[in-house]
Tab-separated table of C-alpha atoms in Angstrom:
chain	number	residue	atom	x	y	z
A	15	MET	CA	5.250	-1.710	-42.411
A	16	ASP	CA	2.643	-4.485	-42.119
A	17	ARG	CA	-0.032	-4.153	-39.453
A	18	ASP	CA	0.615	-6.203	-36.327
A	19	ILE	CA	-2.736	-7.975	-36.036
A	20	SER	CA	-1.700	-9.703	-32.819
A	21	LEU	CA	-1.888	-6.322	-31.053
A	22	ASP	CA	-5.416	-5.861	-32.412
A	23	ALA	CA	-6.263	-9.289	-31.004
A	24	ILE	CA	-4.907	-8.294	-27.581
A	25	LYS	CA	-6.907	-5.032	-27.593
A	26	LEU	CA	-10.051	-6.907	-28.611
A	27	VAL	CA	-9.631	-9.476	-25.828
A	28	ALA	CA	-8.935	-6.727	-23.295
A	29	CYS	CA	-12.107	-4.884	-24.358
A	30	ILE	CA	-14.171	-8.054	-23.974
A	31	PHE	CA	-12.617	-8.688	-20.567
A	32	VAL	CA	-13.446	-5.150	-19.364
A	33	CYS	CA	-17.077	-5.513	-20.441
A	34	THR	CA	-17.189	-8.915	-18.745
A	35	LEU	CA	-15.821	-7.492	-15.485
A	36	HIS	CA	-18.453	-4.763	-15.368
A	37	THR	CA	-21.346	-6.993	-16.406
A	38	ILE	CA	-20.620	-9.901	-14.090
A	39	GLY	CA	-19.625	-7.469	-11.338
A	40	MET	CA	-23.146	-6.020	-11.441
A	41	PHE	CA	-24.660	-9.494	-11.283
A	42	MET	CA	-22.480	-10.711	-8.427
A	43	SER	CA	-23.432	-7.754	-6.240
A	44	GLU	CA	-26.907	-9.317	-6.078
A	45	SER	CA	-25.739	-12.662	-4.736
A	46	SER	CA	-23.485	-13.751	-1.881
A	47	ASP	CA	-23.178	-17.299	-3.206
A	48	PHE	CA	-20.271	-18.501	-5.319
A	49	HIS	CA	-21.240	-18.928	-8.987
A	50	LEU	CA	-19.470	-20.150	-12.101
A	51	SER	CA	-19.492	-16.539	-13.289
A	52	TYR	CA	-16.909	-15.748	-10.617
A	53	LEU	CA	-14.263	-17.673	-12.563
A	54	LEU	CA	-15.180	-15.746	-15.724
A	55	PHE	CA	-14.857	-12.583	-13.666
A	56	TYR	CA	-11.372	-13.442	-12.416
A	57	MET	CA	-10.362	-14.706	-15.859
A	58	SER	CA	-10.936	-11.162	-17.096
A	59	GLY	CA	-8.759	-9.547	-14.424
A	60	ILE	CA	-5.831	-8.956	-16.795
A	61	ALA	CA	-7.880	-6.586	-19.009
A	62	VAL	CA	-6.421	-3.288	-17.776
A	63	PRO	CA	-2.803	-4.571	-17.661
A	64	LEU	CA	-3.167	-5.704	-21.294
A	65	PHE	CA	-4.388	-2.254	-22.354
A	66	PHE	CA	-1.399	-0.534	-20.742
A	67	MET	CA	1.048	-3.091	-22.154
A	68	VAL	CA	-0.265	-2.577	-25.693
A	69	ASN	CA	0.059	1.197	-25.314
A	70	GLY	CA	3.630	0.847	-24.077
A	71	PHE	CA	4.491	-1.602	-26.861
A	72	LEU	CA	3.133	0.772	-29.524
A	73	LEU	CA	4.703	3.933	-28.124
A	74	ALA	CA	8.153	2.456	-27.403
A	75	PRO	CA	9.696	3.361	-30.802
A	76	LYS	CA	7.898	6.739	-31.077
A	77	ASP	CA	10.075	9.795	-30.622
A	78	GLY	CA	8.054	12.830	-31.623
A	79	GLY	CA	9.229	15.028	-28.765
A	80	MET	CA	7.094	16.858	-26.215
A	81	LYS	CA	4.676	18.157	-28.874
A	82	TYR	CA	3.770	14.595	-29.846
A	83	TYR	CA	2.728	13.654	-26.312
A	84	TYR	CA	0.984	16.980	-25.653
A	85	ARG	CA	-1.032	16.394	-28.827
A	86	LYS	CA	-2.041	12.944	-27.576
A	87	ILE	CA	-3.097	14.444	-24.222
A	88	PHE	CA	-5.151	17.098	-26.020
A	89	ASN	CA	-6.850	14.421	-28.148
A	90	ILE	CA	-7.782	12.450	-25.019
A	91	VAL	CA	-9.315	15.508	-23.346
A	92	LYS	CA	-11.178	16.355	-26.553
A	93	ILE	CA	-12.662	12.863	-26.883
A	94	VAL	CA	-13.780	12.756	-23.245
A	95	CYS	CA	-15.365	16.226	-23.427
A	96	VAL	CA	-17.200	15.405	-26.670
A	97	PHE	CA	-18.669	12.149	-25.338
A	98	THR	CA	-19.712	13.779	-22.070
A	99	PHE	CA	-21.228	16.775	-23.873
A	100	ILE	CA	-23.242	14.522	-26.227
A	101	PHE	CA	-24.553	12.500	-23.293
A	102	ASP	CA	-25.645	15.705	-21.498
A	103	ILE	CA	-27.382	17.331	-24.506
A	104	PRO	CA	-30.930	16.463	-23.274
A	105	LYS	CA	-30.223	18.026	-19.859
A	106	LEU	CA	-28.668	21.089	-21.509
A	107	VAL	CA	-31.710	21.530	-23.763
A	108	ARG	CA	-34.080	21.310	-20.780
A	109	GLY	CA	-31.916	23.752	-18.851
A	110	ASP	CA	-31.337	21.302	-16.009
A	111	ILE	CA	-27.563	21.879	-16.009
A	112	SER	CA	-25.209	24.693	-16.997
A	113	ILE	CA	-22.904	24.607	-20.022
A	114	LEU	CA	-19.939	24.067	-17.684
A	115	MET	CA	-21.339	20.871	-16.163
A	116	PRO	CA	-20.216	18.502	-18.986
A	117	PHE	CA	-16.652	19.756	-18.618
A	118	LYS	CA	-16.773	19.238	-14.847
A	119	GLN	CA	-18.099	15.723	-15.400
A	120	ALA	CA	-15.362	15.055	-17.961
A	121	CYS	CA	-12.719	16.066	-15.400
A	122	SER	CA	-14.395	13.870	-12.781
A	123	SER	CA	-14.456	10.912	-15.191
A	124	LEU	CA	-10.804	11.320	-16.139
A	125	PHE	CA	-9.276	11.653	-12.699
A	126	PHE	CA	-11.754	10.517	-10.038
A	127	GLN	CA	-13.691	7.664	-11.698
A	128	GLY	CA	-16.941	9.620	-11.560
A	129	GLY	CA	-19.186	11.498	-13.945
A	130	VAL	CA	-21.166	9.837	-16.710
A	131	PHE	CA	-18.250	7.725	-18.005
A	132	PRO	CA	-16.238	6.432	-15.017
A	133	VAL	CA	-14.352	4.069	-17.354
A	134	PHE	CA	-12.456	7.110	-18.660
A	135	TRP	CA	-10.163	6.869	-15.615
A	136	PHE	CA	-7.980	4.742	-17.908
A	137	LEU	CA	-7.467	7.730	-20.206
A	138	GLY	CA	-6.775	9.926	-17.180
A	139	SER	CA	-3.978	7.589	-16.151
A	140	LEU	CA	-2.637	7.671	-19.730
A	141	ILE	CA	-2.518	11.472	-19.525
A	142	PHE	CA	-0.144	11.221	-16.558
A	143	ILE	CA	1.985	8.644	-18.379
A	144	TYR	CA	2.131	10.711	-21.587
A	145	ALA	CA	3.166	13.750	-19.544
A	146	LEU	CA	6.040	11.712	-18.084
A	147	MET	CA	7.132	10.227	-21.421
A	148	PRO	CA	9.594	12.992	-22.507
A	149	PHE	CA	11.484	12.504	-19.229
A	150	LEU	CA	11.239	8.705	-19.402
A	151	LYS	CA	12.417	8.649	-23.020
A	152	LYS	CA	15.444	10.812	-22.290
A	153	TYR	CA	16.629	9.430	-18.979
A	154	ILE	CA	15.098	5.959	-18.436
A	155	ILE	CA	13.904	4.085	-21.526
A	156	SER	CA	17.052	4.779	-23.554
A	157	ILE	CA	19.207	2.993	-20.936
A	158	ARG	CA	18.283	-0.646	-20.396
A	159	THR	CA	19.581	-0.947	-16.829
A	160	ARG	CA	17.635	2.126	-15.733
A	161	LEU	CA	14.444	0.775	-17.319
A	162	TYR	CA	14.889	-2.567	-15.535
A	163	GLY	CA	15.642	-0.732	-12.296
A	164	LEU	CA	12.475	1.383	-12.533
A	165	LEU	CA	10.422	-1.726	-13.321
A	166	LEU	CA	11.844	-3.438	-10.249
A	167	PHE	CA	11.128	-0.390	-8.058
A	168	LEU	CA	7.528	-0.148	-9.297
A	169	SER	CA	7.052	-3.893	-8.775
A	170	VAL	CA	8.222	-3.624	-5.147
A	171	LEU	CA	5.958	-0.607	-4.617
A	172	GLN	CA	3.058	-2.590	-6.080
A	173	PHE	CA	3.723	-5.417	-3.643
A	174	ILE	CA	3.770	-2.998	-0.694
A	175	ILE	CA	0.461	-1.420	-1.739
A	176	TYR	CA	-1.014	-4.868	-2.358
A	177	THR	CA	-0.002	-5.943	1.163
A	178	CYS	CA	-1.639	-2.793	2.577
A	179	ASP	CA	-4.832	-3.602	0.663
A	180	ILE	CA	-5.042	-7.105	2.098
A	181	TYR	CA	-4.107	-6.032	5.643
A	182	THR	CA	-6.549	-3.107	5.891
A	183	ASN	CA	-9.388	-5.113	4.390
A	184	TYR	CA	-8.748	-8.129	6.602
A	185	VAL	CA	-8.325	-6.100	9.810
A	186	TYR	CA	-10.425	-2.961	9.242
A	187	SER	CA	-12.828	-4.104	6.459
A	188	PHE	CA	-11.781	-1.497	3.912
A	189	ILE	CA	-9.346	-1.526	0.994
A	190	PHE	CA	-6.426	0.897	1.339
A	191	GLU	CA	-6.325	1.896	-2.340
A	192	ASN	CA	-10.075	2.242	-2.622
A	193	VAL	CA	-10.134	4.773	0.209
A	194	TYR	CA	-6.938	6.759	-0.350
A	195	ILE	CA	-5.826	6.456	-3.983
A	196	PRO	CA	-8.147	7.232	-6.941
A	197	GLN	CA	-7.841	4.793	-9.833
A	198	SER	CA	-6.224	7.275	-12.233
A	199	PHE	CA	-3.447	7.981	-9.729
A	200	ARG	CA	-2.335	4.351	-9.264
A	201	LEU	CA	0.653	4.945	-11.512
A	202	TYR	CA	2.840	2.479	-9.596
A	203	SER	CA	0.702	-0.228	-11.222
A	204	HIS	CA	-0.319	1.342	-14.539
A	205	LEU	CA	3.144	2.718	-15.313
A	206	MET	CA	4.693	-0.636	-14.467
A	207	TYR	CA	2.509	-2.445	-17.025
A	208	PHE	CA	3.078	0.338	-19.570
A	209	LEU	CA	6.865	0.095	-19.166
A	210	LEU	CA	6.615	-3.691	-19.328
A	211	GLY	CA	5.126	-3.226	-22.807
A	212	VAL	CA	7.962	-0.829	-23.681
A	213	CYS	CA	10.490	-3.326	-22.410
A	214	LEU	CA	8.967	-6.133	-24.488
A	215	ARG	CA	9.156	-4.013	-27.638
A	216	LEU	CA	12.698	-2.721	-27.205
A	217	TYR	CA	14.620	-5.458	-25.436
A	218	LEU	CA	12.723	-8.697	-24.834
A	219	THR	CA	10.776	-9.420	-28.042
A	220	ASP	CA	13.499	-11.702	-29.411
A	221	ASN	CA	14.302	-13.378	-26.113
A	222	ASN	CA	13.682	-17.050	-26.900
A	223	MET	CA	13.978	-18.084	-23.268
A	224	LEU	CA	11.230	-15.639	-22.288
A	225	LYS	CA	8.985	-16.938	-25.058
A	226	ASN	CA	9.597	-20.580	-24.222
A	227	VAL	CA	9.375	-20.316	-20.437
A	228	ILE	CA	6.471	-17.855	-20.146
A	229	GLY	CA	4.769	-17.639	-23.530
A	230	GLY	CA	4.867	-21.372	-24.112
A	231	LYS	CA	3.284	-22.067	-20.739
A	232	ALA	CA	0.553	-19.441	-21.162
A	233	VAL	CA	-2.347	-21.812	-20.532
A	234	LEU	CA	-0.799	-23.171	-17.327
A	235	CYS	CA	0.066	-19.663	-16.053
A	236	TYR	CA	-3.431	-18.497	-16.864
A	237	ILE	CA	-5.144	-21.344	-15.009
A	238	ILE	CA	-2.932	-20.726	-11.971
A	239	TYR	CA	-3.803	-17.035	-12.124
A	240	ILE	CA	-7.564	-17.655	-12.240
A	241	LEU	CA	-7.517	-20.081	-9.310
A	242	CYS	CA	-5.248	-17.909	-7.140
A	243	ALA	CA	-7.188	-14.738	-7.938
A	244	ALA	CA	-10.485	-16.419	-7.117
A	245	LEU	CA	-9.182	-17.870	-3.852
A	246	ILE	CA	-7.361	-14.778	-2.564
A	247	CYS	CA	-9.971	-12.218	-3.585
A	248	TYR	CA	-12.908	-14.285	-2.375
A	249	LEU	CA	-11.384	-15.170	0.999
A	250	LEU	CA	-9.356	-12.076	1.872
A	251	TYR	CA	-11.158	-9.182	0.241
A	252	ARG	CA	-14.660	-10.386	1.125
A	253	ASN	CA	-15.656	-8.468	-1.984
A	254	VAL	CA	-15.870	-10.101	-5.420
A	255	GLY	CA	-15.424	-6.716	-7.085
A	256	ALA	CA	-11.863	-6.364	-5.764
A	257	ILE	CA	-10.125	-7.795	-8.828
A	258	GLU	CA	-8.689	-4.377	-9.768
A	259	TYR	CA	-6.579	-4.417	-6.601
A	260	PHE	CA	-5.322	-7.900	-7.349
A	261	GLN	CA	-3.578	-6.418	-10.425
A	262	ASN	CA	-0.765	-5.413	-8.071
A	263	SER	CA	0.100	-9.067	-7.436
A	264	ILE	CA	2.959	-10.935	-9.091
A	265	ILE	CA	0.438	-13.566	-10.211
A	266	CYS	CA	-1.406	-10.988	-12.307
A	267	VAL	CA	1.897	-9.681	-13.740
A	268	LEU	CA	2.934	-13.168	-14.852
A	269	ALA	CA	-0.524	-13.945	-16.241
A	270	SER	CA	-0.604	-10.680	-18.231
A	271	LEU	CA	2.891	-11.262	-19.559
A	272	SER	CA	2.189	-14.861	-20.585
A	273	PHE	CA	-1.115	-13.950	-22.224
A	274	PHE	CA	0.487	-11.048	-24.116
A	275	LEU	CA	3.369	-13.186	-25.384
A	276	SER	CA	1.032	-16.023	-26.285
A	277	LEU	CA	-1.158	-13.875	-28.558
A	278	ARG	CA	1.943	-12.176	-30.001
A	279	SER	CA	3.196	-15.571	-31.144
A	280	ILE	CA	0.059	-16.273	-33.218
A	281	VAL	CA	-0.009	-15.271	-36.902
A	282	PHE	CA	-3.438	-13.956	-37.898
A	283	SER	CA	-4.180	-13.732	-41.616
A	284	GLY	CA	-6.957	-13.954	-44.184
A	285	TYR	CA	-10.568	-13.578	-43.075
A	286	ILE	CA	-9.712	-14.133	-39.411
A	287	GLY	CA	-7.128	-11.351	-39.505
A	288	ARG	CA	-9.521	-8.920	-41.226
A	289	THR	CA	-12.264	-9.759	-38.741
A	290	ILE	CA	-9.959	-9.123	-35.779
A	291	VAL	CA	-8.869	-5.764	-37.223
A	292	ASN	CA	-12.496	-4.707	-37.834
A	293	LEU	CA	-13.598	-5.725	-34.353
A	294	SER	CA	-10.545	-4.169	-32.712
A	295	SER	CA	-11.186	-0.851	-34.459
A	296	CYS	CA	-14.451	-0.492	-32.557
A	297	SER	CA	-13.055	-1.586	-29.191
A	298	ILE	CA	-12.525	1.978	-27.910
A	299	LEU	CA	-16.140	2.855	-28.764
A	300	VAL	CA	-17.447	-0.252	-27.013
A	301	TYR	CA	-15.181	0.475	-24.042
A	302	THR	CA	-16.631	3.991	-23.881
A	303	ILE	CA	-20.360	3.326	-24.188
A	304	HIS	CA	-20.741	-0.106	-22.625
A	305	TYR	CA	-20.819	1.117	-19.017
A	306	PRO	CA	-23.736	3.585	-19.281
A	307	ILE	CA	-25.660	1.025	-21.390
A	308	LEU	CA	-25.055	-1.772	-18.886
A	309	SER	CA	-25.945	0.561	-15.997
A	310	LEU	CA	-29.223	1.410	-17.723
A	311	LEU	CA	-29.984	-2.295	-18.256
A	312	TYR	CA	-29.134	-2.967	-14.619
A	313	MET	CA	-31.545	-0.278	-13.401
A	314	LYS	CA	-34.400	-1.073	-15.810
A	315	THR	CA	-34.277	-4.873	-15.972
A	316	ASP	CA	-33.520	-7.892	-13.797
A	317	LEU	CA	-31.049	-9.302	-16.353
A	318	PHE	CA	-28.169	-9.287	-13.885
A	319	VAL	CA	-30.083	-10.919	-11.051
A	320	HIS	CA	-31.322	-14.118	-12.675
A	321	THR	CA	-28.544	-15.258	-14.985
A	322	ASP	CA	-24.966	-16.388	-14.695
A	323	PHE	CA	-24.470	-15.544	-18.371
A	324	SER	CA	-25.025	-11.802	-18.182
A	325	PHE	CA	-21.473	-11.228	-19.477
A	326	LEU	CA	-22.825	-11.932	-22.995
A	327	ALA	CA	-24.332	-8.432	-23.023
A	328	TRP	CA	-21.080	-7.034	-24.446
A	329	ALA	CA	-21.461	-9.216	-27.559
A	330	GLY	CA	-24.468	-7.268	-28.783
A	331	LEU	CA	-22.467	-4.039	-28.796
A	332	LEU	CA	-19.560	-5.611	-30.652
A	333	LEU	CA	-21.707	-7.335	-33.265
A	334	LEU	CA	-23.837	-4.250	-33.926
A	335	TRP	CA	-20.822	-2.084	-34.635
A	336	PHE	CA	-19.029	-4.828	-36.571
A	337	PHE	CA	-21.919	-5.447	-38.972
A	338	SER	CA	-22.346	-1.715	-39.530
A	339	LYS	CA	-18.668	-1.563	-40.562
A	340	GLN	CA	-19.051	-4.607	-42.782
A	341	SER	CA	-22.026	-3.053	-44.579
A	342	LYS	CA	-19.959	0.064	-45.306
A	343	ILE	CA	-17.069	-2.026	-46.631
A	344	GLY	CA	-19.399	-4.008	-48.881
A	345	SER	CA	-21.188	-0.939	-50.287
């Protein structure tokens, strides 16, 4: 089976968007004025939905039983523990922390968006989804009407939570989800996007109407999404870093769907295709290490205070890893 390079392209874009969100988010916390970077920030708001949709799309035809998903959960825990342990080696050598501390930090990163790598909450949410997959495969995904019904239920639940977010922030100056629901546990949103990817793979990939109506109007949908996200988040949330809660909105769902279908319709080949595959292969590494690196830059420099173009910091990480891969291929 030929590699689907369009999925690599989606993962690469999602990785860039995540790095952009974190970089510009750090910069915007230093300024109360509206900058051009805000639009770049909101443009990147579909990053996490794209990641979950790609995972759902890839796992839809898999049927390895419970052992398959338990193995994937074990691999996630192993990766998180290894990265956290490596990061804590200097402290372990100095005796500043106990040998159990890296494992506690790994658990905090996975489920409570803490520790050294708070971006690992995404993998924590995937653990919950993988644990549910045997049940979903047997009773939900195999029956189209049940899958559509669960998607509808999760969409309604998203809308309710989204309304609570706006109401509590507007009236009480806090965001409902931010106070009561850790990121890894927002399965009403993450599972919805994951199942949307499953649905696209199993039932909607060949739907010409869907491609023409949504995929063909991707640019228009995307522009509408950016403008609405900027307006609603800036006026109602009073917090430019609230884009993650806007992912519950129907606007973000439509934008993610149109963007996904748009890239799926492009045929990547030749040098461009190989470049996308090489860059995409390092996306998980960049996703993992970019946050501590950006946090260090934020603390040690004034990069994020004086420039609207601080989002370019992610490019250095991508290019460094890409050229190291290219040198290995050429040798």
